[in-house]
Amino acid sequence: MKKWLVAAAVTAALGATAVQAKDWTDVRIAVDVPYEPFEYKAPDGTLTGFEVDLGNAVCENAKLNCSWVIQAWDGIIPGLQARKYDVIFSSMSITEERAKQVLFSEPYYNTPSGYFAAKDSGINPADIETLKGKRIGVQRGTIQDSHATDTFGKIADVKRYTTGDDLVLDLQGGRLDIVLIDFPVGEASILGGKDGGNFEAVGDTLQLGGGVGAAFRKRDKDLAAIFNKSLSQVKANGTYDEIRKKYFAYDIKM
């Protein structure tokens, strides 16, 4: 009887492994939209951007059937844990705190964060006195949120936004004095957006976190391994650089 139970347990375990492997033919990927140029909707409504193109290339190379799920940033990790999707591929910086909750891939890009404000604002992030009483915009739950709160939270009003789009709109509308955001996002949506000539990058850029990685549930080590292998291959075969050149004039690869 004991031998039969052991054999049944082994068979069940093997069956579970086979089912799990089969599951990874279909993978759901979460992104926070809009976050131009990483992920946003084209005029025809299709999802596009650097990470969308890269994610599709990784999936094609790994022979995975991938679909995209739009998820607000402040619920993106809880949604992963609740199995609403299988991967977060949405400019998530690798930090020790997040690594307690999710399993990260190898980093696939690293861009600086930057401050943006109206021209002639007189604000200089290196001079903390110029931030006294100012309204600083950040996206909630990001490394920029943590940095602005830790650095200026006692002297300035740190305003947190669910989407990067709302953050930019309030800067353009004069409801914020300065924002801290991924530098390429600021370039595209602030300097390259409505009345972009009225705004400028201020102060030095910041390198926060340990680069950006895809995030998985802790137990899904096999899926993370598939993505790591495929990311490495698309970097090696030139696909990564082809996609990168569509969106950036500079190298962002880790």
Tab-separated table of C-alpha atoms in Angstrom, residues 33-214:
chain	number	residue	atom	x	y	z
A	33	VAL	CA	-0.252	52.281	-19.989
A	34	PRO	CA	0.491	54.995	-20.976
A	35	TYR	CA	4.212	55.203	-20.250
A	36	GLU	CA	5.647	56.505	-23.503
A	37	PRO	CA	7.998	55.473	-25.101
A	38	PHE	CA	7.997	52.155	-23.231
A	39	GLU	CA	4.306	51.278	-23.592
A	40	TYR	CA	1.472	53.318	-25.026
A	41	LYS	CA	-1.384	53.126	-27.509
A	42	ALA	CA	-0.879	54.151	-31.117
A	43	PRO	CA	-3.532	56.361	-32.799
A	44	ASP	CA	-5.263	53.222	-34.109
A	45	GLY	CA	-5.534	51.854	-30.561
A	46	THR	CA	-2.884	49.160	-30.854
A	47	LEU	CA	-0.428	48.682	-28.011
A	48	THR	CA	3.111	49.679	-28.917
A	49	GLY	CA	6.370	50.946	-27.406
A	50	PHE	CA	9.864	49.715	-26.623
A	51	GLU	CA	8.846	47.127	-24.039
A	52	VAL	CA	5.882	45.904	-26.069
A	53	ASP	CA	8.106	45.349	-29.119
A	54	LEU	CA	10.806	43.751	-26.986
A	55	GLY	CA	8.326	41.547	-25.136
A	56	ASN	CA	6.841	40.361	-28.427
A	57	ALA	CA	10.332	39.585	-29.749
A	58	VAL	CA	11.208	37.635	-26.586
A	59	CYS	CA	7.969	35.647	-26.845
A	60	GLU	CA	8.424	34.914	-30.549
A	61	ASN	CA	12.000	33.790	-29.983
A	62	ALA	CA	10.896	31.510	-27.106
A	63	LYS	CA	7.898	30.236	-29.107
A	64	LEU	CA	5.449	31.527	-26.515
A	65	ASN	CA	1.943	32.730	-27.294
A	66	CYS	CA	1.869	36.001	-25.357
A	67	SER	CA	-1.012	38.386	-24.715
A	68	TRP	CA	-0.931	41.820	-23.075
A	69	VAL	CA	-2.893	42.952	-20.035
A	70	ILE	CA	-3.160	46.646	-19.105
A	71	GLN	CA	-2.851	47.163	-15.356
A	72	ALA	CA	-2.499	50.334	-13.270
A	73	TRP	CA	0.889	50.551	-11.586
A	74	ASP	CA	-0.286	50.721	-7.982
A	75	GLY	CA	-1.934	47.299	-8.320
A	76	ILE	CA	0.560	45.632	-10.626
A	77	ILE	CA	2.321	43.367	-8.086
A	78	PRO	CA	-0.926	42.344	-6.320
A	79	GLY	CA	-2.342	41.469	-9.752
A	80	LEU	CA	0.633	39.220	-10.452
A	81	GLN	CA	0.232	37.464	-7.103
A	82	ALA	CA	-3.506	37.025	-7.806
A	83	ARG	CA	-2.613	35.287	-11.109
A	84	LYS	CA	-4.324	37.887	-13.299
A	85	TYR	CA	-1.215	37.628	-15.482
A	86	ASP	CA	2.105	35.801	-15.426
A	87	VAL	CA	4.749	38.471	-16.050
A	88	ILE	CA	5.228	42.166	-15.377
A	89	PHE	CA	7.149	43.698	-18.274
A	90	SER	CA	6.626	47.359	-17.500
A	91	SER	CA	9.740	49.343	-16.571
A	92	MET	CA	9.896	47.821	-13.092
A	93	SER	CA	13.171	48.785	-11.437
A	94	ILE	CA	14.885	46.009	-9.538
A	95	THR	CA	15.016	46.848	-5.829
A	96	GLU	CA	15.645	44.811	-2.679
A	97	GLU	CA	12.154	45.589	-1.395
A	98	ARG	CA	10.424	44.359	-4.547
A	99	ALA	CA	12.683	41.304	-4.716
A	100	LYS	CA	11.059	40.157	-1.454
A	101	GLN	CA	7.748	39.902	-3.326
A	102	VAL	CA	8.660	38.885	-6.872
A	103	LEU	CA	11.305	37.018	-8.830
A	104	PHE	CA	13.176	39.265	-11.266
A	105	SER	CA	14.719	38.408	-14.605
A	106	GLU	CA	18.168	39.653	-15.474
A	107	PRO	CA	17.970	43.432	-16.103
A	108	TYR	CA	17.213	44.291	-19.727
A	109	TYR	CA	17.653	48.063	-19.670
A	110	ASN	CA	18.810	50.862	-17.433
A	111	THR	CA	17.864	54.484	-18.001
A	112	PRO	CA	18.280	57.421	-15.634
A	113	SER	CA	15.530	59.303	-13.860
A	114	GLY	CA	15.230	63.040	-14.439
A	115	TYR	CA	13.597	66.170	-13.071
A	116	PHE	CA	11.455	68.308	-15.371
A	117	ALA	CA	10.055	71.773	-14.675
A	118	ALA	CA	8.903	74.925	-16.454
A	119	LYS	CA	11.700	76.981	-17.963
A	120	ASP	CA	13.017	79.736	-15.692
A	121	SER	CA	11.402	78.067	-12.656
A	122	GLY	CA	14.513	78.676	-10.612
A	123	ILE	CA	14.290	75.137	-9.225
A	124	ASN	CA	17.541	73.217	-8.808
A	125	PRO	CA	17.188	69.778	-7.164
A	126	ALA	CA	20.806	70.030	-5.998
A	127	ASP	CA	19.816	73.062	-3.913
A	128	ILE	CA	17.204	71.814	-1.465
A	129	GLU	CA	16.162	75.380	-0.574
A	130	THR	CA	14.691	75.829	-4.080
A	131	LEU	CA	12.279	72.942	-3.401
A	132	LYS	CA	10.800	74.409	-0.205
A	133	GLY	CA	7.030	74.465	-0.462
A	134	LYS	CA	7.070	73.197	-4.047
A	135	ARG	CA	4.733	70.585	-5.484
A	136	ILE	CA	6.733	67.577	-6.697
A	137	GLY	CA	4.949	65.035	-8.902
A	138	VAL	CA	5.830	61.330	-8.949
A	139	GLN	CA	4.099	58.137	-9.968
A	140	ARG	CA	2.898	56.253	-6.903
A	141	GLY	CA	4.943	53.239	-5.824
A	142	THR	CA	7.942	53.927	-8.083
A	143	ILE	CA	11.588	54.356	-7.154
A	144	GLN	CA	11.119	58.032	-8.024
A	145	ASP	CA	8.360	58.197	-5.390
A	146	SER	CA	10.699	56.730	-2.765
A	147	HIS	CA	13.576	59.028	-3.717
A	148	ALA	CA	11.509	62.234	-3.754
A	149	THR	CA	9.829	61.338	-0.456
A	150	ASP	CA	13.116	60.526	1.268
A	151	THR	CA	14.905	63.593	-0.122
A	152	PHE	CA	12.261	66.317	-0.114
A	153	GLY	CA	9.293	64.929	1.822
A	154	LYS	CA	9.878	67.157	4.863
A	155	ILE	CA	10.091	70.440	2.961
A	156	ALA	CA	7.957	69.931	-0.156
A	157	ASP	CA	4.539	68.569	-1.098
A	158	VAL	CA	5.105	65.219	-2.844
A	159	LYS	CA	2.044	64.477	-4.963
A	160	ARG	CA	1.555	60.897	-6.112
A	161	TYR	CA	-0.236	59.874	-9.300
A	162	THR	CA	-1.657	56.585	-10.503
A	163	THR	CA	-0.457	57.101	-14.090
A	164	GLY	CA	2.457	58.912	-15.671
A	165	ASP	CA	-0.007	60.536	-18.049
A	166	ASP	CA	-1.839	62.316	-15.199
A	167	LEU	CA	1.499	63.411	-13.768
A	168	VAL	CA	2.498	65.059	-17.058
A	169	LEU	CA	-0.905	66.713	-17.499
A	170	ASP	CA	-0.677	68.373	-14.091
A	171	LEU	CA	2.813	69.693	-14.816
A	172	GLN	CA	1.587	71.112	-18.126
A	173	GLY	CA	-1.442	72.606	-16.383
A	174	GLY	CA	0.642	74.359	-13.733
A	175	ARG	CA	-0.641	72.194	-10.888
A	176	LEU	CA	2.870	70.871	-10.241
A	177	ASP	CA	6.159	72.744	-10.006
A	178	ILE	CA	8.452	69.846	-10.879
A	179	VAL	CA	8.253	66.120	-11.630
A	180	LEU	CA	10.664	63.225	-11.210
A	181	ILE	CA	10.191	60.512	-13.810
A	182	ASP	CA	12.145	58.113	-16.044
A	183	PHE	CA	14.193	60.428	-18.249
A	184	PRO	CA	13.063	58.938	-21.591
A	185	VAL	CA	9.437	59.319	-20.499
A	186	GLY	CA	10.053	62.983	-19.690
A	187	GLU	CA	11.765	63.477	-23.037
A	188	ALA	CA	8.868	61.953	-24.970
A	189	SER	CA	5.856	63.193	-23.033
A	190	ILE	CA	7.022	66.535	-21.588
A	191	LEU	CA	9.738	67.969	-23.839
A	192	GLY	CA	8.199	66.324	-26.892
A	193	GLY	CA	4.588	66.875	-25.891
A	194	LYS	CA	2.138	69.759	-25.714
A	195	ASP	CA	3.969	73.084	-25.197
A	196	GLY	CA	7.215	71.139	-24.815
A	197	GLY	CA	9.229	74.289	-25.476
A	198	ASN	CA	8.004	75.712	-22.167
A	199	PHE	CA	9.676	72.960	-20.142
A	200	GLU	CA	13.174	71.691	-19.528
A	201	ALA	CA	15.145	69.032	-17.709
A	202	VAL	CA	16.604	70.509	-14.512
A	203	GLY	CA	19.517	69.290	-12.446
A	204	ASP	CA	21.481	66.113	-12.975
A	205	THR	CA	19.933	62.795	-13.951
A	206	LEU	CA	19.804	60.076	-11.291
A	207	GLN	CA	20.606	56.387	-11.547
A	208	LEU	CA	18.107	54.738	-9.202
A	209	GLY	CA	17.683	50.999	-8.612
A	210	GLY	CA	19.551	48.144	-10.256
A	211	GLY	CA	18.135	48.374	-13.747
A	212	VAL	CA	14.774	47.174	-15.028
A	213	GLY	CA	13.710	43.529	-15.088
A	214	ALA	CA	10.682	41.393	-15.847
